Amino acid sequence: MEVWSQFRHHKGAMVGGFVFLFIVLAVFLGPYLWGLDPAKIDFRARNEGPSLAHPFGTDQLGRDMMARLMEGGQVSLAVGITAMLLALVLGTLIGITAGYFRRLDNLLMRMTDLFLALPLLPLLLVMVLLFRDPLSKAFGTETGIFLLIVTAIGITSWMPTARIVRGDVLALKEREFVLAARSIGTTNMMMIMRHILPNVISPIVVSATLGIANAIITESALSFLGLGFPPDFPTWGRLLYDAVDYLQQNPERVLLPGVAISLTVLSVNYLGDGLRDALDPRIRGR
């Protein structure tokens, strides 16, 4: 209750939560209410501006932009959440291992520094170019590219979580309840699962919210560069990429997915700020 009370008094977090909830409901429930097929081609209605029949206009093939924006949001959010979960698992595992086992700390942290020093966007581009065709043949185009992008983003985004978790574990190791548990012969696995992991949930939750925003931006960048999903499988980044050639003719086609990406990232970041303040006992009591 104290955490919820602190979170509720964070105006930015509450606004961000409502905006993010609205976006999630719009992209997942909106298609059932709108009803138009985002893949339906109508050459007679191509490149139209906003109208009653097509409130967000149509693209170069006459497909309804509102329907495609909602479908693209489903893909972008799915990529963001799945990639965040992968990065969270890797970061938590490496952070706890480095913080708890002193002999592995130097090796794992130097590996983390190596990943932090790598230029991530060129690395992602190389991974997409190398593995896109094999995965597409093995799992199908859409599933293969989804797995590739999620994996690529996940394995290049775990480092901040690992550093935060490691720092908390190093402090927890010296706490009285951990020393007491060790004195009665608690095994390392039981110590981690029962005493260490529950006490690092707070930074993990905050990293999760920020990880969603980072994954959505990264996926949008890849799609905007033409290296993400295929043209008939819309994401917000892909919609931006397709609309660049029609910027002067139909500027709303660029603005709409751009605003959707910006609002999603901003709302998730504000949620992360609110959760950080609510879960941090040093701030909660103020």
mmCIF file of C-alpha atoms in Angstrom:
data_model
loop_
_atom_site.group_PDB
_atom_site.id
_atom_site.type_symbol
_atom_site.label_atom_id
_atom_site.label_comp_id
_atom_site.label_asym_id
_atom_site.label_seq_id
_atom_site.Cartn_x
_atom_site.Cartn_y
_atom_site.Cartn_z
ATOM 1 C CA MET A 1 0.000 0.000 0.000
ATOM 2 C CA GLU A 2 2.848 2.389 0.781
ATOM 3 C CA VAL A 3 4.402 1.698 -2.623
ATOM 4 C CA TRP A 4 1.090 2.337 -4.389
ATOM 5 C CA SER A 5 0.544 5.535 -2.411
ATOM 6 C CA GLN A 6 3.973 6.847 -3.406
ATOM 7 C CA PHE A 7 3.438 5.818 -7.041
ATOM 8 C CA ARG A 8 -0.018 7.428 -7.132
ATOM 9 C CA HIS A 9 1.406 10.783 -6.030
ATOM 10 C CA HIS A 10 3.894 10.770 -8.922
ATOM 11 C CA LYS A 11 1.898 12.751 -11.504
ATOM 12 C CA GLY A 12 4.181 11.901 -14.399
ATOM 13 C CA ALA A 13 3.972 8.188 -13.673
ATOM 14 C CA MET A 14 0.180 8.266 -13.435
ATOM 15 C CA VAL A 15 -0.153 10.147 -16.716
ATOM 16 C CA GLY A 16 2.377 7.819 -18.323
ATOM 17 C CA GLY A 17 0.490 4.791 -17.039
ATOM 18 C CA PHE A 18 -2.819 5.994 -18.472
ATOM 19 C CA VAL A 19 -1.225 6.876 -21.819
ATOM 20 C CA PHE A 20 0.543 3.504 -22.065
ATOM 21 C CA LEU A 21 -2.644 1.660 -21.095
ATOM 22 C CA PHE A 22 -4.583 3.607 -23.742
ATOM 23 C CA ILE A 23 -1.993 2.741 -26.408
ATOM 24 C CA VAL A 24 -2.047 -0.963 -25.464
ATOM 25 C CA LEU A 25 -5.852 -1.078 -25.541
ATOM 26 C CA ALA A 26 -5.956 0.866 -28.815
ATOM 27 C CA VAL A 27 -3.556 -1.408 -30.703
ATOM 28 C CA PHE A 28 -4.893 -4.702 -29.362
ATOM 29 C CA LEU A 29 -8.642 -3.997 -29.079
ATOM 30 C CA GLY A 30 -8.901 -1.297 -31.746
ATOM 31 C CA PRO A 31 -8.778 -3.703 -34.737
ATOM 32 C CA TYR A 32 -11.884 -5.494 -33.438
ATOM 33 C CA LEU A 33 -13.757 -2.176 -33.276
ATOM 34 C CA TRP A 34 -12.437 -0.657 -36.511
ATOM 35 C CA GLY A 35 -12.839 -3.775 -38.612
ATOM 36 C CA LEU A 36 -10.935 -2.785 -41.780
ATOM 37 C CA ASP A 37 -8.301 -5.223 -43.024
ATOM 38 C CA PRO A 38 -4.852 -3.559 -42.827
ATOM 39 C CA ALA A 39 -3.697 -5.659 -45.818
ATOM 40 C CA LYS A 40 -6.649 -4.834 -48.094
ATOM 41 C CA ILE A 41 -5.409 -3.062 -51.247
ATOM 42 C CA ASP A 42 -7.585 -0.469 -52.986
ATOM 43 C CA PHE A 43 -5.742 1.326 -55.788
ATOM 44 C CA ARG A 44 -8.650 3.707 -56.292
ATOM 45 C CA ALA A 45 -8.128 5.109 -52.780
ATOM 46 C CA ARG A 46 -4.329 5.258 -52.679
ATOM 47 C CA ASN A 47 -2.519 8.204 -51.073
ATOM 48 C CA GLU A 48 -5.736 9.764 -49.797
ATOM 49 C CA GLY A 49 -5.734 12.225 -46.930
ATOM 50 C CA PRO A 50 -7.787 11.869 -43.762
ATOM 51 C CA SER A 51 -11.506 11.314 -44.372
ATOM 52 C CA LEU A 52 -14.516 9.741 -42.686
ATOM 53 C CA ALA A 53 -13.826 6.431 -44.405
ATOM 54 C CA HIS A 54 -10.098 6.573 -43.576
ATOM 55 C CA PRO A 55 -9.487 8.924 -40.592
ATOM 56 C CA PHE A 56 -5.694 8.600 -40.931
ATOM 57 C CA GLY A 57 -5.691 8.412 -44.731
ATOM 58 C CA THR A 58 -4.357 5.610 -46.939
ATOM 59 C CA ASP A 59 -0.925 4.531 -48.145
ATOM 60 C CA GLN A 60 0.476 4.143 -51.659
ATOM 61 C CA LEU A 61 -1.511 0.913 -52.149
ATOM 62 C CA GLY A 62 -4.760 2.223 -50.740
ATOM 63 C CA ARG A 63 -4.472 0.385 -47.423
ATOM 64 C CA ASP A 64 -6.113 2.010 -44.400
ATOM 65 C CA MET A 65 -3.482 3.741 -42.272
ATOM 66 C CA MET A 66 -5.430 3.501 -39.018
ATOM 67 C CA ALA A 67 -5.666 -0.273 -39.354
ATOM 68 C CA ARG A 68 -1.985 -0.525 -40.260
ATOM 69 C CA LEU A 69 -1.001 1.741 -37.362
ATOM 70 C CA MET A 70 -2.835 -0.501 -34.912
ATOM 71 C CA GLU A 71 -1.352 -3.675 -36.384
ATOM 72 C CA GLY A 72 2.106 -2.096 -36.395
ATOM 73 C CA GLY A 73 1.674 -1.210 -32.742
ATOM 74 C CA GLN A 74 0.983 -4.843 -31.889
ATOM 75 C CA VAL A 75 4.255 -5.893 -33.492
ATOM 76 C CA SER A 76 6.312 -3.052 -31.996
ATOM 77 C CA LEU A 77 4.963 -3.639 -28.472
ATOM 78 C CA ALA A 78 5.438 -7.416 -28.796
ATOM 79 C CA VAL A 79 9.051 -6.904 -29.872
ATOM 80 C CA GLY A 80 9.655 -4.396 -27.066
ATOM 81 C CA ILE A 81 8.211 -6.579 -24.294
ATOM 82 C CA THR A 82 9.812 -9.835 -25.489
ATOM 83 C CA ALA A 83 13.239 -8.285 -26.039
ATOM 84 C CA MET A 84 13.009 -6.606 -22.642
ATOM 85 C CA LEU A 85 12.271 -9.941 -20.943
ATOM 86 C CA LEU A 86 15.275 -11.556 -22.634
ATOM 87 C CA ALA A 87 17.574 -8.674 -21.661
ATOM 88 C CA LEU A 88 16.181 -8.746 -18.121
ATOM 89 C CA VAL A 89 16.848 -12.466 -17.680
ATOM 90 C CA LEU A 90 20.401 -12.168 -19.028
ATOM 91 C CA GLY A 91 21.187 -9.027 -17.045
ATOM 92 C CA THR A 92 19.779 -10.397 -13.796
ATOM 93 C CA LEU A 93 21.600 -13.725 -14.175
ATOM 94 C CA ILE A 94 24.950 -12.104 -14.951
ATOM 95 C CA GLY A 95 24.527 -9.378 -12.316
ATOM 96 C CA ILE A 96 23.684 -11.804 -9.504
ATOM 97 C CA THR A 97 26.446 -14.195 -10.531
ATOM 98 C CA ALA A 98 29.051 -11.422 -10.682
ATOM 99 C CA GLY A 99 27.977 -9.852 -7.409
ATOM 100 C CA TYR A 100 27.648 -13.072 -5.403
ATOM 101 C CA PHE A 101 30.603 -15.110 -6.674
ATOM 102 C CA ARG A 102 33.724 -12.998 -6.230
ATOM 103 C CA ARG A 103 35.907 -15.208 -8.431
ATOM 104 C CA LEU A 104 33.598 -14.620 -11.420
ATOM 105 C CA ASP A 105 33.097 -10.913 -10.834
ATOM 106 C CA ASN A 106 36.105 -9.636 -12.782
ATOM 107 C CA LEU A 107 35.485 -11.909 -15.786
ATOM 108 C CA LEU A 108 31.775 -11.068 -16.083
ATOM 109 C CA MET A 109 32.279 -7.339 -15.579
ATOM 110 C CA ARG A 110 35.009 -7.188 -18.199
ATOM 111 C CA MET A 111 32.637 -8.980 -20.578
ATOM 112 C CA THR A 112 29.981 -6.393 -19.706
ATOM 113 C CA ASP A 113 32.446 -3.575 -20.405
ATOM 114 C CA LEU A 114 33.243 -5.197 -23.754
ATOM 115 C CA PHE A 115 29.575 -5.249 -24.761
ATOM 116 C CA LEU A 116 29.147 -1.652 -23.594
ATOM 117 C CA ALA A 117 32.090 -0.594 -25.766
ATOM 118 C CA LEU A 118 30.668 -2.181 -28.915
ATOM 119 C CA PRO A 119 28.848 0.096 -31.398
ATOM 120 C CA LEU A 120 25.399 -1.430 -30.992
ATOM 121 C CA LEU A 121 23.648 -0.261 -34.167
ATOM 122 C CA PRO A 122 26.361 -1.532 -36.563
ATOM 123 C CA LEU A 123 26.461 -4.777 -34.566
ATOM 124 C CA LEU A 124 22.688 -5.153 -34.902
ATOM 125 C CA LEU A 125 22.888 -4.465 -38.625
ATOM 126 C CA VAL A 126 25.538 -7.153 -39.069
ATOM 127 C CA MET A 127 23.476 -9.681 -37.084
ATOM 128 C CA VAL A 128 20.382 -8.948 -39.165
ATOM 129 C CA LEU A 129 22.269 -9.282 -42.448
ATOM 130 C CA LEU A 130 23.952 -12.540 -41.381
ATOM 131 C CA PHE A 131 21.008 -14.384 -39.859
ATOM 132 C CA ARG A 132 17.884 -12.970 -41.542
ATOM 133 C CA ASP A 133 17.786 -15.395 -44.467
ATOM 134 C CA PRO A 134 18.628 -18.601 -42.487
ATOM 135 C CA LEU A 135 16.014 -17.853 -39.819
ATOM 136 C CA SER A 136 13.420 -16.874 -42.411
ATOM 137 C CA LYS A 137 13.900 -20.194 -44.179
ATOM 138 C CA ALA A 138 13.771 -22.143 -40.913
ATOM 139 C CA PHE A 139 10.768 -20.478 -39.243
ATOM 140 C CA GLY A 140 9.065 -18.485 -41.990
ATOM 141 C CA THR A 141 9.661 -14.841 -42.867
ATOM 142 C CA GLU A 142 7.625 -13.161 -40.140
ATOM 143 C CA THR A 143 8.477 -15.537 -37.275
ATOM 144 C CA GLY A 144 12.142 -15.749 -38.283
ATOM 145 C CA ILE A 145 12.620 -11.975 -38.403
ATOM 146 C CA PHE A 146 10.699 -11.566 -35.134
ATOM 147 C CA LEU A 147 13.000 -14.061 -33.389
ATOM 148 C CA LEU A 148 16.071 -12.446 -34.938
ATOM 149 C CA ILE A 149 15.181 -8.887 -33.912
ATOM 150 C CA VAL A 150 14.105 -9.895 -30.402
ATOM 151 C CA THR A 151 17.281 -11.919 -29.857
ATOM 152 C CA ALA A 152 19.532 -9.235 -31.349
ATOM 153 C CA ILE A 153 18.039 -6.497 -29.167
ATOM 154 C CA GLY A 154 17.943 -8.701 -26.065
ATOM 155 C CA ILE A 155 21.584 -9.799 -26.175
ATOM 156 C CA THR A 156 22.789 -6.230 -26.750
ATOM 157 C CA SER A 157 20.679 -4.584 -24.018
ATOM 158 C CA TRP A 158 21.332 -6.556 -20.822
ATOM 159 C CA MET A 159 24.403 -4.629 -19.636
ATOM 160 C CA PRO A 160 22.763 -1.791 -17.619
ATOM 161 C CA THR A 161 20.610 -4.301 -15.742
ATOM 162 C CA ALA A 162 23.649 -6.444 -14.962
ATOM 163 C CA ARG A 163 25.586 -3.492 -13.541
ATOM 164 C CA ILE A 164 22.665 -2.311 -11.374
ATOM 165 C CA VAL A 165 21.903 -5.787 -10.036
ATOM 166 C CA ARG A 166 25.571 -6.495 -9.322
ATOM 167 C CA GLY A 167 25.888 -3.326 -7.257
ATOM 168 C CA ASP A 168 22.829 -4.216 -5.166
ATOM 169 C CA VAL A 169 24.030 -7.789 -4.639
ATOM 170 C CA LEU A 170 27.444 -6.591 -3.439
ATOM 171 C CA ALA A 171 25.710 -4.452 -0.811
ATOM 172 C CA LEU A 172 23.271 -7.208 0.180
ATOM 173 C CA LYS A 173 26.067 -9.732 0.755
ATOM 174 C CA GLU A 174 27.229 -7.749 3.776
ATOM 175 C CA ARG A 175 23.786 -7.380 5.378
ATOM 176 C CA GLU A 176 23.100 -9.101 8.708
ATOM 177 C CA PHE A 177 20.332 -11.399 7.479
ATOM 178 C CA VAL A 178 22.572 -12.747 4.695
ATOM 179 C CA LEU A 179 25.454 -13.347 7.106
ATOM 180 C CA ALA A 180 23.060 -15.071 9.498
ATOM 181 C CA ALA A 181 21.698 -17.309 6.744
ATOM 182 C CA ARG A 182 25.225 -18.216 5.682
ATOM 183 C CA SER A 183 26.187 -19.055 9.292
ATOM 184 C CA ILE A 184 23.493 -21.755 9.481
ATOM 185 C CA GLY A 185 24.732 -23.424 6.311
ATOM 186 C CA THR A 186 22.313 -22.080 3.681
ATOM 187 C CA THR A 187 23.408 -23.199 0.221
ATOM 188 C CA ASN A 188 24.371 -20.665 -2.425
ATOM 189 C CA MET A 189 21.347 -21.449 -4.582
ATOM 190 C CA MET A 190 18.951 -21.140 -1.650
ATOM 191 C CA MET A 191 20.672 -17.934 -0.546
ATOM 192 C CA ILE A 192 20.220 -16.388 -3.990
ATOM 193 C CA MET A 193 16.617 -17.507 -4.468
ATOM 194 C CA ARG A 194 15.370 -16.733 -0.955
ATOM 195 C CA HIS A 195 17.427 -13.742 0.203
ATOM 196 C CA ILE A 196 19.221 -12.072 -2.727
ATOM 197 C CA LEU A 197 16.787 -12.156 -5.644
ATOM 198 C CA PRO A 198 13.691 -10.877 -3.751
ATOM 199 C CA ASN A 199 15.701 -7.867 -2.572
ATOM 200 C CA VAL A 200 16.826 -6.823 -6.062
ATOM 201 C CA ILE A 201 13.335 -6.884 -7.573
ATOM 202 C CA SER A 202 13.079 -3.083 -7.352
ATOM 203 C CA PRO A 203 15.922 -2.233 -9.782
ATOM 204 C CA ILE A 204 14.866 -5.121 -12.019
ATOM 205 C CA VAL A 205 11.344 -3.711 -12.355
ATOM 206 C CA VAL A 206 12.674 -0.246 -13.166
ATOM 207 C CA SER A 207 15.074 -1.706 -15.744
ATOM 208 C CA ALA A 208 12.159 -3.587 -17.292
ATOM 209 C CA THR A 209 10.175 -0.426 -17.989
ATOM 210 C CA LEU A 210 13.167 1.370 -19.451
ATOM 211 C CA GLY A 211 14.079 -1.746 -21.467
ATOM 212 C CA ILE A 212 10.715 -1.733 -23.250
ATOM 213 C CA ALA A 213 11.287 1.827 -24.452
ATOM 214 C CA ASN A 214 14.825 1.026 -25.611
ATOM 215 C CA ALA A 215 13.681 -2.079 -27.505
ATOM 216 C CA ILE A 216 10.861 -0.222 -29.282
ATOM 217 C CA ILE A 217 13.252 2.531 -30.395
ATOM 218 C CA THR A 218 15.836 -0.014 -31.603
ATOM 219 C CA GLU A 219 13.257 -2.030 -33.561
ATOM 220 C CA SER A 220 11.901 1.164 -35.098
ATOM 221 C CA ALA A 221 15.417 2.211 -36.139
ATOM 222 C CA LEU A 222 16.059 -1.158 -37.801
ATOM 223 C CA SER A 223 12.718 -1.074 -39.603
ATOM 224 C CA PHE A 224 13.284 2.543 -40.662
ATOM 225 C CA LEU A 225 16.589 1.467 -42.206
ATOM 226 C CA GLY A 226 14.731 -1.226 -44.158
ATOM 227 C CA LEU A 227 16.348 -4.107 -42.254
ATOM 228 C CA GLY A 228 13.420 -5.066 -40.051
ATOM 229 C CA PHE A 229 10.152 -6.699 -40.979
ATOM 230 C CA PRO A 230 9.055 -7.024 -44.628
ATOM 231 C CA PRO A 231 6.890 -4.271 -46.203
ATOM 232 C CA ASP A 232 3.660 -6.291 -45.897
ATOM 233 C CA PHE A 233 4.222 -6.770 -42.142
ATOM 234 C CA PRO A 234 3.873 -3.281 -40.658
ATOM 235 C CA THR A 235 5.587 -1.950 -37.586
ATOM 236 C CA TRP A 236 5.744 1.691 -36.541
ATOM 237 C CA GLY A 237 9.308 1.921 -37.829
ATOM 238 C CA ARG A 238 8.344 0.281 -41.121
ATOM 239 C CA LEU A 239 5.446 2.701 -41.550
ATOM 240 C CA LEU A 240 7.885 5.586 -41.081
ATOM 241 C CA TYR A 241 10.237 4.076 -43.662
ATOM 242 C CA ASP A 242 7.443 3.644 -46.220
ATOM 243 C CA ALA A 243 6.121 7.172 -45.660
ATOM 244 C CA VAL A 244 9.396 9.046 -46.233
ATOM 245 C CA ASP A 245 8.841 9.252 -50.016
ATOM 246 C CA TYR A 246 5.421 10.812 -49.447
ATOM 247 C CA LEU A 247 6.452 13.342 -46.792
ATOM 248 C CA GLN A 248 5.373 16.397 -48.788
ATOM 249 C CA GLN A 249 2.239 14.821 -50.230
ATOM 250 C CA ASN A 250 0.934 13.181 -47.017
ATOM 251 C CA PRO A 251 2.910 14.444 -43.988
ATOM 252 C CA GLU A 252 0.465 12.800 -41.566
ATOM 253 C CA ARG A 253 1.781 9.392 -42.657
ATOM 254 C CA VAL A 254 5.124 10.265 -41.035
ATOM 255 C CA LEU A 255 3.704 12.102 -38.051
ATOM 256 C CA LEU A 256 1.301 9.383 -36.879
ATOM 257 C CA PRO A 257 3.781 6.502 -36.329
ATOM 258 C CA GLY A 258 6.343 8.995 -35.047
ATOM 259 C CA VAL A 259 3.893 10.311 -32.456
ATOM 260 C CA ALA A 260 2.927 6.732 -31.516
ATOM 261 C CA ILE A 261 6.584 5.800 -30.910
ATOM 262 C CA SER A 262 7.262 9.012 -28.965
ATOM 263 C CA LEU A 263 4.197 8.685 -26.730
ATOM 264 C CA THR A 264 4.930 5.040 -25.989
ATOM 265 C CA VAL A 265 8.562 5.695 -25.092
ATOM 266 C CA LEU A 266 7.727 8.764 -22.994
ATOM 267 C CA SER A 267 4.928 7.011 -21.105
ATOM 268 C CA VAL A 268 7.126 3.997 -20.341
ATOM 269 C CA ASN A 269 9.970 6.241 -19.169
ATOM 270 C CA TYR A 270 7.638 8.121 -16.818
ATOM 271 C CA LEU A 271 6.349 4.787 -15.531
ATOM 272 C CA GLY A 272 9.936 3.778 -14.818
ATOM 273 C CA ASP A 273 10.586 7.022 -12.939
ATOM 274 C CA GLY A 274 7.471 6.506 -10.809
ATOM 275 C CA LEU A 275 8.336 2.896 -10.028
ATOM 276 C CA ARG A 276 11.898 3.864 -9.095
ATOM 277 C CA ASP A 277 10.656 6.486 -6.640
ATOM 278 C CA ALA A 278 7.961 4.215 -5.211
ATOM 279 C CA LEU A 279 10.234 1.199 -4.743
ATOM 280 C CA ASP A 280 13.255 3.095 -3.357
ATOM 281 C CA PRO A 281 12.852 3.256 0.449
ATOM 282 C CA ARG A 282 15.184 6.274 0.642
ATOM 283 C CA ILE A 283 12.775 8.321 -1.480
ATOM 284 C CA ARG A 284 9.507 6.710 -0.350
ATOM 285 C CA GLY A 285 9.620 8.239 3.093
ATOM 286 C CA ARG A 286 9.982 11.850 1.945
#
